[in-house]
PDB file of C-alpha atoms in Angstrom:
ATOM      1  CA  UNK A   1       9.348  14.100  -4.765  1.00 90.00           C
ATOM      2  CA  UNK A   2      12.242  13.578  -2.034  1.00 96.00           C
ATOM      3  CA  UNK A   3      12.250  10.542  -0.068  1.00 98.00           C
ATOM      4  CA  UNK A   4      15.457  10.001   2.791  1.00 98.00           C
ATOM      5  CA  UNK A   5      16.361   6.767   4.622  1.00 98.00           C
ATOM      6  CA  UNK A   6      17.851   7.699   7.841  1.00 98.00           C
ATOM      7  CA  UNK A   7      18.901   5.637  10.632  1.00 98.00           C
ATOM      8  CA  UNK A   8      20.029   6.314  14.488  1.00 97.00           C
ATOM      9  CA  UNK A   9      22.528   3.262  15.469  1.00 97.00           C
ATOM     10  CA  UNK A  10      22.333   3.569  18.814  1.00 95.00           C
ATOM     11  CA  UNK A  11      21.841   0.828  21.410  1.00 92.00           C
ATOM     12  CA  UNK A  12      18.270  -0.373  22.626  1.00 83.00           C
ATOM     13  CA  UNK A  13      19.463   1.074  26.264  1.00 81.00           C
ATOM     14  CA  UNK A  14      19.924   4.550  24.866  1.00 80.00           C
ATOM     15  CA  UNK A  15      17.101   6.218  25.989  1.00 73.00           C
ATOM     16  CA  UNK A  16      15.882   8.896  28.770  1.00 61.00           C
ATOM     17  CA  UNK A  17      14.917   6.238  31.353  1.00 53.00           C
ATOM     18  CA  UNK A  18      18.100   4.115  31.981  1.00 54.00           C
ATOM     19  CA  UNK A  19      20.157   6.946  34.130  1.00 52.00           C
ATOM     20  CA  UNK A  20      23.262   8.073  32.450  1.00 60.00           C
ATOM     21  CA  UNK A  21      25.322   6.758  35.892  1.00 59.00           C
ATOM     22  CA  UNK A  22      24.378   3.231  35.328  1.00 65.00           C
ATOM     23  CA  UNK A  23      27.081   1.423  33.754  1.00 72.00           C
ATOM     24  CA  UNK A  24      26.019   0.482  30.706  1.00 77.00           C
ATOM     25  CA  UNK A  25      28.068  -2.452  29.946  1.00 78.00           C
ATOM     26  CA  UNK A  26      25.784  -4.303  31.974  1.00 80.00           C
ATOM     27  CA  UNK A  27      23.312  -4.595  29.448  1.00 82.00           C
ATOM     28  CA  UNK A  28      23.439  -7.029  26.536  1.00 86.00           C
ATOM     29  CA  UNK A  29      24.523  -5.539  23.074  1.00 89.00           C
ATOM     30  CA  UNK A  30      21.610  -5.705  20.825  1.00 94.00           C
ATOM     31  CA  UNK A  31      22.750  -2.907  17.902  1.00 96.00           C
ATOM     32  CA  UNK A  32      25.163  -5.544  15.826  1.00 97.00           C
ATOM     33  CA  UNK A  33      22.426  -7.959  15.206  1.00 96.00           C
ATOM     34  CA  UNK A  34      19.791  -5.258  14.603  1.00 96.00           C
ATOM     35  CA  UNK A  35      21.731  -3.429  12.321  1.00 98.00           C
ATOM     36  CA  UNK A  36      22.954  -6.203  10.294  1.00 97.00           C
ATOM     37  CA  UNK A  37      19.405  -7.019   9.678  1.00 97.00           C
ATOM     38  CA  UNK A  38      18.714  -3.692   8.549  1.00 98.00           C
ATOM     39  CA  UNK A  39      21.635  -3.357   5.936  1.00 98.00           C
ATOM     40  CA  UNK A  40      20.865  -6.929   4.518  1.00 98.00           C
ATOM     41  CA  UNK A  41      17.322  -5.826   3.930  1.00 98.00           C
ATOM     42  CA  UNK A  42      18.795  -3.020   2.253  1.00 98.00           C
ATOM     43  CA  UNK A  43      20.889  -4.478  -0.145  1.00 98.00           C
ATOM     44  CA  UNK A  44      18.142  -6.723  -1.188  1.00 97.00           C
ATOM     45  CA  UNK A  45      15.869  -4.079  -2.214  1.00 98.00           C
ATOM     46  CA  UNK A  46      19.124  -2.088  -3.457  1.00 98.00           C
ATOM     47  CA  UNK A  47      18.376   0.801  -1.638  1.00 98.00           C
ATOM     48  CA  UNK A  48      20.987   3.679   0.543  1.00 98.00           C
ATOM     49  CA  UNK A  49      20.637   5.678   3.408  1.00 98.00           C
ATOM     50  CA  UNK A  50      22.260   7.923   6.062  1.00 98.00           C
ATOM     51  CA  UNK A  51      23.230   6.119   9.257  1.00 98.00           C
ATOM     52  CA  UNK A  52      23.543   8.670  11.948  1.00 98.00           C
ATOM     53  CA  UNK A  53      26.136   7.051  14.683  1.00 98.00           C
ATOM     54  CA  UNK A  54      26.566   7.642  18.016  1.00 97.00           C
ATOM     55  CA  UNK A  55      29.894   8.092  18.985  1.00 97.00           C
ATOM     56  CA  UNK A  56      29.541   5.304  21.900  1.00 95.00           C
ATOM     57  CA  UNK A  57      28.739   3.245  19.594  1.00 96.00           C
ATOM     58  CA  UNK A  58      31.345   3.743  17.040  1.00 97.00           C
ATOM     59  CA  UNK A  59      34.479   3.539  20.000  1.00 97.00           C
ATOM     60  CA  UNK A  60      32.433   0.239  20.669  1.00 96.00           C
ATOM     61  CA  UNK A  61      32.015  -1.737  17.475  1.00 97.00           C
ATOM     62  CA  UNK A  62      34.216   0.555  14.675  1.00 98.00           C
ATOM     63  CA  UNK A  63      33.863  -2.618  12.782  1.00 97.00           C
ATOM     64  CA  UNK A  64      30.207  -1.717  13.126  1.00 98.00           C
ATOM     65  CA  UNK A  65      30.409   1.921  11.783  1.00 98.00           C
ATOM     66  CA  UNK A  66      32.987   0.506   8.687  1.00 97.00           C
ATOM     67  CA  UNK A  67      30.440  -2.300   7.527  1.00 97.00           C
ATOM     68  CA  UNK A  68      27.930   0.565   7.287  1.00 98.00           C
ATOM     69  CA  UNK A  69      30.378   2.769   5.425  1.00 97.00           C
ATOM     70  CA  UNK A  70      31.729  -0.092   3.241  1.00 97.00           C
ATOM     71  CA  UNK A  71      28.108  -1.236   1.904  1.00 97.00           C
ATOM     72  CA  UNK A  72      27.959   2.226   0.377  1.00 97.00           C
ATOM     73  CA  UNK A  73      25.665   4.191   3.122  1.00 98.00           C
ATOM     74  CA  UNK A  74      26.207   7.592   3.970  1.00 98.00           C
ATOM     75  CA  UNK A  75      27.789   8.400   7.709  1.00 98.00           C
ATOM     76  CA  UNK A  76      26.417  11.536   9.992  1.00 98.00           C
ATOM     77  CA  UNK A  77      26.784  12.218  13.610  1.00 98.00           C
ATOM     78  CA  UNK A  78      24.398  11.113  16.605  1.00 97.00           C
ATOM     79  CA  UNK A  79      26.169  13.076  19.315  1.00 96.00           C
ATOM     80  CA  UNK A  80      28.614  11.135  21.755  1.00 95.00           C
ATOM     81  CA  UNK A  81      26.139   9.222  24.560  1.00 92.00           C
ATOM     82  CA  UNK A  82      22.963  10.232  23.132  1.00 92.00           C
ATOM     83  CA  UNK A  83      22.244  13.167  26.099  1.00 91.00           C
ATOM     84  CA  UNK A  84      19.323  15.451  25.738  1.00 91.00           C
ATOM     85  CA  UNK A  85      20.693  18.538  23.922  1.00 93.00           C
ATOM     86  CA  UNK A  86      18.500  20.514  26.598  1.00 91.00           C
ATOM     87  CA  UNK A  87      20.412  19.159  29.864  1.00 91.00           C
ATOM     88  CA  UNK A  88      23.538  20.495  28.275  1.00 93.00           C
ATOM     89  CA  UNK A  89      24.971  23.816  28.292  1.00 96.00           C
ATOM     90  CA  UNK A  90      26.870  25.005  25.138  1.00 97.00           C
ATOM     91  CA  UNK A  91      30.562  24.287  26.569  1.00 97.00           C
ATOM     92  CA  UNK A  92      29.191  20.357  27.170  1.00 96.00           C
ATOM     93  CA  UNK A  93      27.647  20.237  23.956  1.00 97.00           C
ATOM     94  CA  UNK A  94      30.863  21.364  22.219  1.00 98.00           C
ATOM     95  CA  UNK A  95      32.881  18.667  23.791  1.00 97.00           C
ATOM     96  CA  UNK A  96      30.073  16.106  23.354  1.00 97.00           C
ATOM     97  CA  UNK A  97      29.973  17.199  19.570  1.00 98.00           C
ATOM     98  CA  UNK A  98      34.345  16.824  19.434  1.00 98.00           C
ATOM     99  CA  UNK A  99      33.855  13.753  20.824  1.00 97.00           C
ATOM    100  CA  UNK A 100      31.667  11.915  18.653  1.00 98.00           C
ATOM    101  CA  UNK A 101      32.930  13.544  15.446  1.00 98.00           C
ATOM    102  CA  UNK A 102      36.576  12.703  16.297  1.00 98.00           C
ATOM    103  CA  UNK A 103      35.529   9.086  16.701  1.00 98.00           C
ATOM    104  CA  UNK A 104      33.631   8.270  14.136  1.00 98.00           C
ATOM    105  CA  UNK A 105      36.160  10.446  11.381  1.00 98.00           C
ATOM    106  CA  UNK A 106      39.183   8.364  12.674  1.00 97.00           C
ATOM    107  CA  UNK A 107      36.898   4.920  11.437  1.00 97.00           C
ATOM    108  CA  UNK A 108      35.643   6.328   8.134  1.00 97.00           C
ATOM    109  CA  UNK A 109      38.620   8.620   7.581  1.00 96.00           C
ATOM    110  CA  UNK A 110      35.754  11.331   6.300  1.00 96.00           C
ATOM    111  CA  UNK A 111      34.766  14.038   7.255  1.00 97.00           C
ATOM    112  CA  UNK A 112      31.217  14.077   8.645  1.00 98.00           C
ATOM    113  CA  UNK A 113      29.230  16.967   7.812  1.00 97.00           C
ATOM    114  CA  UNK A 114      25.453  15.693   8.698  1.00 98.00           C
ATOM    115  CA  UNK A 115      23.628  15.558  12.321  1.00 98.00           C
ATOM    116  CA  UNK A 116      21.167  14.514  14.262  1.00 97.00           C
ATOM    117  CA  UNK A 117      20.273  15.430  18.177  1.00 96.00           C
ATOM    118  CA  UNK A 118      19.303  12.705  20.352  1.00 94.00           C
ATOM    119  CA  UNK A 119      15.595  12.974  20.538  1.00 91.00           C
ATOM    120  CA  UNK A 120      15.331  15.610  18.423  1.00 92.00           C
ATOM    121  CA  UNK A 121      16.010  17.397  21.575  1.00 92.00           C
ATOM    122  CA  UNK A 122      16.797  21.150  19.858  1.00 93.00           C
ATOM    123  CA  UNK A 123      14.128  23.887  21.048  1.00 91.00           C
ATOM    124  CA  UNK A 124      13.862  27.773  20.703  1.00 90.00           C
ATOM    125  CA  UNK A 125      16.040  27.707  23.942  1.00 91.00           C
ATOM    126  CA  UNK A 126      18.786  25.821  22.877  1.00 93.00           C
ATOM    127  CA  UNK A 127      18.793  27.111  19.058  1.00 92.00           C
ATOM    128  CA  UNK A 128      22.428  27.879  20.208  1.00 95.00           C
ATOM    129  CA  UNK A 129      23.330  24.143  19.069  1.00 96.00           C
ATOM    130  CA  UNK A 130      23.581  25.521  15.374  1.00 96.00           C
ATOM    131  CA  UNK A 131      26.693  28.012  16.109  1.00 96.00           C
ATOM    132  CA  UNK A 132      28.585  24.844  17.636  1.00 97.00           C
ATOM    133  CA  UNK A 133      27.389  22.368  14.877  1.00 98.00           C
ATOM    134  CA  UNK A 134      28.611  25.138  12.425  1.00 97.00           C
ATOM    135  CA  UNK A 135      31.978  25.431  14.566  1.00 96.00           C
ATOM    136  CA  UNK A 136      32.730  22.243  13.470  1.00 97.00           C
ATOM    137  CA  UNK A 137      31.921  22.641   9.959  1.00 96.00           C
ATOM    138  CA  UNK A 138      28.697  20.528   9.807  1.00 98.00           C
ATOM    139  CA  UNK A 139      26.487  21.759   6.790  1.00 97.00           C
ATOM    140  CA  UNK A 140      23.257  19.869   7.231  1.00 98.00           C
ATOM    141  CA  UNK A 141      21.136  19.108  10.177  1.00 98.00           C
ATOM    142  CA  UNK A 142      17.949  16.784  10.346  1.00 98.00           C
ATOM    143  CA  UNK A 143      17.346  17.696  14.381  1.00 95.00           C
ATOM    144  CA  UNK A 144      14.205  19.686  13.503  1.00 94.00           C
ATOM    145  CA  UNK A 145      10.887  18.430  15.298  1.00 91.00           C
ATOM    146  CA  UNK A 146       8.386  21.166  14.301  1.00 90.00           C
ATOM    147  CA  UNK A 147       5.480  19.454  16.140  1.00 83.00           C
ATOM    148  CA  UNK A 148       4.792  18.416  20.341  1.00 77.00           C
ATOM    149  CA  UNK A 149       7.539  16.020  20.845  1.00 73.00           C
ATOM    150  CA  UNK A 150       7.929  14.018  24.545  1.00 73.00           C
ATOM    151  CA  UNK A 151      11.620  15.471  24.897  1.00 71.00           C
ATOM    152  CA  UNK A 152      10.819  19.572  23.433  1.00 69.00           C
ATOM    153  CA  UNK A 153       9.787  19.211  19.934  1.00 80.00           C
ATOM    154  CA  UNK A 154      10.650  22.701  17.785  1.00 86.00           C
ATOM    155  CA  UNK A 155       6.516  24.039  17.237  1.00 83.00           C
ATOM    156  CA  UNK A 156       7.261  27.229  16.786  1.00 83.00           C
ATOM    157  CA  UNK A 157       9.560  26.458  14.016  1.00 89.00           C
ATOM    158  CA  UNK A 158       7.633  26.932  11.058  1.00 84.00           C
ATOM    159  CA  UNK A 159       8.666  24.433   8.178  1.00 89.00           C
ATOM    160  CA  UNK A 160       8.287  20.869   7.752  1.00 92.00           C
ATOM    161  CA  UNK A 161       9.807  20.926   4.507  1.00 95.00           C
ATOM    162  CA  UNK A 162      13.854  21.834   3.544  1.00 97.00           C
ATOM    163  CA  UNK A 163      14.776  24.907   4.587  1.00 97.00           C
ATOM    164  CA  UNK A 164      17.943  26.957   5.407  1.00 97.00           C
ATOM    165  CA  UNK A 165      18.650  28.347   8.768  1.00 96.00           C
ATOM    166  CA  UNK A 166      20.406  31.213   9.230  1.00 95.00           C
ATOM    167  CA  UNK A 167      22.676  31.210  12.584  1.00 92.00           C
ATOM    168  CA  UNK A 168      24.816  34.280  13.409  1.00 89.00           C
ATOM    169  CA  UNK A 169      25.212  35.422   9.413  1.00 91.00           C
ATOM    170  CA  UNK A 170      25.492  31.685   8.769  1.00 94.00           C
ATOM    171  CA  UNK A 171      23.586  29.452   6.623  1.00 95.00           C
ATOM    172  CA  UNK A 172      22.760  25.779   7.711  1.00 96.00           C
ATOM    173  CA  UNK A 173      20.355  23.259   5.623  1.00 98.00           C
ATOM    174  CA  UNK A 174      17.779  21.149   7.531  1.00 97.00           C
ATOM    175  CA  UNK A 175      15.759  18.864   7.151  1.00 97.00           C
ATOM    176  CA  UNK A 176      12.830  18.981   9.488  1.00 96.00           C
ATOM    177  CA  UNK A 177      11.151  15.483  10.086  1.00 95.00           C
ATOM    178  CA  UNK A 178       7.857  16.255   7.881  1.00 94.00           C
ATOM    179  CA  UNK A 179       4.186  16.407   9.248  1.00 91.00           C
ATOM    180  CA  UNK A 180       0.697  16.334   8.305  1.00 88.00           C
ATOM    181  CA  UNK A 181      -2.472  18.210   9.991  1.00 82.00           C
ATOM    182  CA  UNK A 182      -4.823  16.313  11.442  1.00 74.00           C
ATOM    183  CA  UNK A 183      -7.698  18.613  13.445  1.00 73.00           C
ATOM    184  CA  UNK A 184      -5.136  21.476  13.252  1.00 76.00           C
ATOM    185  CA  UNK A 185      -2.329  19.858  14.678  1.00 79.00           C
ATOM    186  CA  UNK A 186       0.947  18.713  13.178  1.00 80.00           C
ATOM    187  CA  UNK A 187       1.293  14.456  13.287  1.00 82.00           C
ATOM    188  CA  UNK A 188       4.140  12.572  12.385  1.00 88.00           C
ATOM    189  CA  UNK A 189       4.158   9.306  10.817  1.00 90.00           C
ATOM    190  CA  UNK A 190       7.686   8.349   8.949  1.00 92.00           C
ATOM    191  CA  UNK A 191       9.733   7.030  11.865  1.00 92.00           C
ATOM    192  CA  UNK A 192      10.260   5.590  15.063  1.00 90.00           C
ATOM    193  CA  UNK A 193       6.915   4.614  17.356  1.00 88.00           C
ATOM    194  CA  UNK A 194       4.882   6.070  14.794  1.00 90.00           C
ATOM    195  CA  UNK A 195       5.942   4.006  12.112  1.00 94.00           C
ATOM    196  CA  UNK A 196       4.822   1.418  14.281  1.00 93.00           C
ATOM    197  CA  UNK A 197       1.828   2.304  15.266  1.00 92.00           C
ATOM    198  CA  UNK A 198      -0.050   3.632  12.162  1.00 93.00           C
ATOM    199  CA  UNK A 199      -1.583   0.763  10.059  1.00 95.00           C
ATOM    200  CA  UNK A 200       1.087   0.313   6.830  1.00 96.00           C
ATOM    201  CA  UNK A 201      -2.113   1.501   4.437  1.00 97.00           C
ATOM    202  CA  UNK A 202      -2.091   4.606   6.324  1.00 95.00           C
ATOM    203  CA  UNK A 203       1.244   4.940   5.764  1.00 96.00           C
ATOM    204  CA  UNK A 204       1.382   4.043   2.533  1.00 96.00           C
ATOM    205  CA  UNK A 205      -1.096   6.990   1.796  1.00 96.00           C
ATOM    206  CA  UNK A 206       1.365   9.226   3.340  1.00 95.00           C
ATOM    207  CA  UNK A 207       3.971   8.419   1.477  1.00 96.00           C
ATOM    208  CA  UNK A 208       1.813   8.953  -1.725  1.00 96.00           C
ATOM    209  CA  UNK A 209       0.424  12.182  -0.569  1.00 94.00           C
ATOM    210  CA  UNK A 210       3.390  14.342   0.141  1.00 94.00           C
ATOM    211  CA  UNK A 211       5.831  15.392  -1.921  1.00 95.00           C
ATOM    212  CA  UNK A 212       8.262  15.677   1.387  1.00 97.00           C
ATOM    213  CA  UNK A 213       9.145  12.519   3.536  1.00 97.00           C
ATOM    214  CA  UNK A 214      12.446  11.792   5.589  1.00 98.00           C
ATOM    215  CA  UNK A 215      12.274   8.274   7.707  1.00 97.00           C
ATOM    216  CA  UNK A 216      13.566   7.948  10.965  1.00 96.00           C
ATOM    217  CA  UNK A 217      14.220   4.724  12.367  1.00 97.00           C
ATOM    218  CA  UNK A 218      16.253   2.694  15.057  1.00 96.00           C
ATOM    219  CA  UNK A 219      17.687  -1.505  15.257  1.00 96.00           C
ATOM    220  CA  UNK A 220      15.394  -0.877  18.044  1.00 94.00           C
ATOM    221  CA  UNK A 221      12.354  -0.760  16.279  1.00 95.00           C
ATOM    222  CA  UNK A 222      12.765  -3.655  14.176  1.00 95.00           C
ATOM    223  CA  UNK A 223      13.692  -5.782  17.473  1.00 94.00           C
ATOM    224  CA  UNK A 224      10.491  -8.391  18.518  1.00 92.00           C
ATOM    225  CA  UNK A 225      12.711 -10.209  21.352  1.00 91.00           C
ATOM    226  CA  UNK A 226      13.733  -6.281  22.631  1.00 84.00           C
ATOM    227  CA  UNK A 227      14.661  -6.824  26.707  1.00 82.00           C
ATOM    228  CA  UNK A 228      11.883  -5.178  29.275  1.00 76.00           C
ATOM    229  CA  UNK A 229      12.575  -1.835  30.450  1.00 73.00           C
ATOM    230  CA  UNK A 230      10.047  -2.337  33.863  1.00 67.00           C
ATOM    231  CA  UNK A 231      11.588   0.908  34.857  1.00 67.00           C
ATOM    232  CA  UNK A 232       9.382   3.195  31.833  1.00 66.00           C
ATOM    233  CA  UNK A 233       6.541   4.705  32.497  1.00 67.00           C
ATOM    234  CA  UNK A 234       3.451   3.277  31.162  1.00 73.00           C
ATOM    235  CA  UNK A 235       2.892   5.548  27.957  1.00 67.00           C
ATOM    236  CA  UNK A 236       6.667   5.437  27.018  1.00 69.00           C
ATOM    237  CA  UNK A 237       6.741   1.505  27.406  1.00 70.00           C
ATOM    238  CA  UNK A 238       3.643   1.669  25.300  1.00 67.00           C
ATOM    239  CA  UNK A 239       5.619   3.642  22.926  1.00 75.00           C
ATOM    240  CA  UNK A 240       8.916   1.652  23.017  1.00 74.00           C
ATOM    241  CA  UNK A 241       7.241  -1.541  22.398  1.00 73.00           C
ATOM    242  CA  UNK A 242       3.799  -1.715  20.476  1.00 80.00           C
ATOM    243  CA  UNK A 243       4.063  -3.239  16.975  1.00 81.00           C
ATOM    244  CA  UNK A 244       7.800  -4.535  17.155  1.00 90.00           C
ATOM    245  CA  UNK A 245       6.718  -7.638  16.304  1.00 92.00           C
ATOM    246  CA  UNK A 246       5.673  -6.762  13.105  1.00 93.00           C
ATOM    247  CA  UNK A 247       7.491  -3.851  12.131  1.00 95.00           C
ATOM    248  CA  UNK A 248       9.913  -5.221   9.886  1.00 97.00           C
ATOM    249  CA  UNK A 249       7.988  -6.517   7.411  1.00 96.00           C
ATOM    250  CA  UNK A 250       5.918  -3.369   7.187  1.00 96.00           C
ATOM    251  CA  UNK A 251       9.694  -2.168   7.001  1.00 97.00           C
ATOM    252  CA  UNK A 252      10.270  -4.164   4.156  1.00 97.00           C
ATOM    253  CA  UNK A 253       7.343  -3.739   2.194  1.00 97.00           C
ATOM    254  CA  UNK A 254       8.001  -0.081   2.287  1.00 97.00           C
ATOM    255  CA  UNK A 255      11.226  -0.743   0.409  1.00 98.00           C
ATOM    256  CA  UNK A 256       9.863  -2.886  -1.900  1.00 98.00           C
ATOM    257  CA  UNK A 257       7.268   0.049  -2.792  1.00 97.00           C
ATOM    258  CA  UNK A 258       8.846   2.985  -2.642  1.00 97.00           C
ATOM    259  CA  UNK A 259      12.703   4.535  -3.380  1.00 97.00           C
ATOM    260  CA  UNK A 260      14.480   5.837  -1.058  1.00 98.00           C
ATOM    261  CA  UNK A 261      17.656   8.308  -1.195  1.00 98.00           C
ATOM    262  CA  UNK A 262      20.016   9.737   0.960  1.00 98.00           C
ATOM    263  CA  UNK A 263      20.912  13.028   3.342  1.00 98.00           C
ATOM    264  CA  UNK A 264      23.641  13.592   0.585  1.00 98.00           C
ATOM    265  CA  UNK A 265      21.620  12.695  -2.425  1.00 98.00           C
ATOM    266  CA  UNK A 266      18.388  15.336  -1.471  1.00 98.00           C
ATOM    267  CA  UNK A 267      20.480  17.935  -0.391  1.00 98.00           C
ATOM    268  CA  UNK A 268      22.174  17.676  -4.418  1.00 97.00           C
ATOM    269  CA  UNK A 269      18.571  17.373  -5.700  1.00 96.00           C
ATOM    270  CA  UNK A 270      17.148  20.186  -3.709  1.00 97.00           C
ATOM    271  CA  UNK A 271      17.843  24.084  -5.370  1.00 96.00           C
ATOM    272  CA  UNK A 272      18.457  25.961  -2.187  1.00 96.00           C
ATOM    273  CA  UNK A 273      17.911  29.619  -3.069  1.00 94.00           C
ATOM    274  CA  UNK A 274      14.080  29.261  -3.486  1.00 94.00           C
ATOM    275  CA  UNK A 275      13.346  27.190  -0.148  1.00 94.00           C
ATOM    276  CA  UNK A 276      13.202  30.224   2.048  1.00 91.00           C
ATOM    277  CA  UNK A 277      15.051  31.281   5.106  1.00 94.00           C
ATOM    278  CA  UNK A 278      14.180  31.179   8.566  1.00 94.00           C
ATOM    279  CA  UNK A 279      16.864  33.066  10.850  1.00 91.00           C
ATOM    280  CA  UNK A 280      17.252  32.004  14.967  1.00 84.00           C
TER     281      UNK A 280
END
């Protein structure tokens, strides 16, 4: 039974609706205090997981990305400014990818060797992301949405559980965020806005049921006093905001019933040969 803690530190601003050519220094930093929150409820319940940094964000608070790396969590990559992989074109994506990875190395003096697309934005069309994540010697990737997904969402995938990719005579290991069927379809529930929407005994069931879970969640999420965005649309607002005002103590009595691991730790637990292939 495999159970991953991940974490995307970016800020509450990073998202599709505030436009890229806004300057985004105007808006008030919200990611130290969130964070902080989320590593000291951590070390209480003694528990580690993969923080997957955004490259803005490390050039902005490296003090940030070293307390994360200095309580004994494991570092992956983010991308640089959190773009949708499927707006770039393979030459942007590499620099985007050199970018961030320079950044946050030159803080944690390690090399980082796990990543995560913004919005789990990799599709069949852009499967191309894999030869320049392997380009710069990245081994695992937790990108994977194999169910409908507001920014693409990988359907057509077909795992929700570990499995190596194979990319050009390559082999990559990812971790897919994991589903369950409900009336045929594939539903998530172990991150982000559905974490917070799904009642914490449904959850709980979940968690219980399958033998496969990775988290996914944001400083965001566990933010009640989190500014108004009047520019989102009224399903994404709905999204961004419902349950945030109790989502950290469902948070928190998660940790205090189940045991988490990280990125690192699965893939050393997991024997690779007999999880199966599936080649892009």
């Amino acid at each position: 039974m495999i159970r991953i803690l991940t974490f995307d530190i970016e800020e509450w601003f990073h998202c599709d609706h505030i436009s890229k050519n806004v300057d985004w220094e105007r808006y008030e930093v919200r990611v130290l205090k969130s964070t902080d929150k989320i590593l000291n409820s951590l070390n209480r319940h003694n528990q580690k997981a993969t923080f997957f940094c955004l490259g803005w964000v490390a050039r902005k608070h490296p003090r940030l990305v070293k307390m994360i790396r200095d309580a004994g969590h494991e570092i992956g990559c983010h991308s640089d400014k959190h773009e949708l992989l499927t707006r770039l074109n393979i030459d942007e994506f590499r620099i985007d990818t050199a970018d961030a990875l320079k950044c946050i190395e030159d803080i944690t003096g390690e090399k980082v060797k796990i990543y995560r697309a913004p919005a789990f934005s990799i599709t069949r069309e852009n499967a191309w992301v894999f030869e320049v994540l392997l380009e710069n010697n990245i081994e695992v990737d937790c990108s994977i949405f194999p169910a409908k997904h507001d920014y693409g969402g990988f359907e057509s995938f077909g795992s929700s559980l570990p499995v190596n990719i194979l990319v050009n005579g390559s082999l990559m290991k990812e971790f897919p965020i994991n589903t369950i069927s409900f009336l045929g379809k594939p539903f998530v529930f172990s991150g982000g806005g559905f974490f917070r929407f799904f009642p914490y005994w449904f959850i709980r069931y979940q968690m219980l049921k399958n033998d496969y879970v990775i988290t996914y969640f944001h400083p965001r999420d566990f933010d009640p006093d989190l500014p108004a965005m009047n520019q989102l649309p009224k399903m994404r607002k709905f999204k961004s905001y419902y349950g945030l005002e109790k989502s950290f103590s469902k948070f928190e009595k998660l940790l205090s019933e189940f045991s988490f691991i990280t990125v690192g730790d699965a893939v050393s637990q997991i024997d690779w040969t007999s999880t199966g292939i599936i080649k892009l």
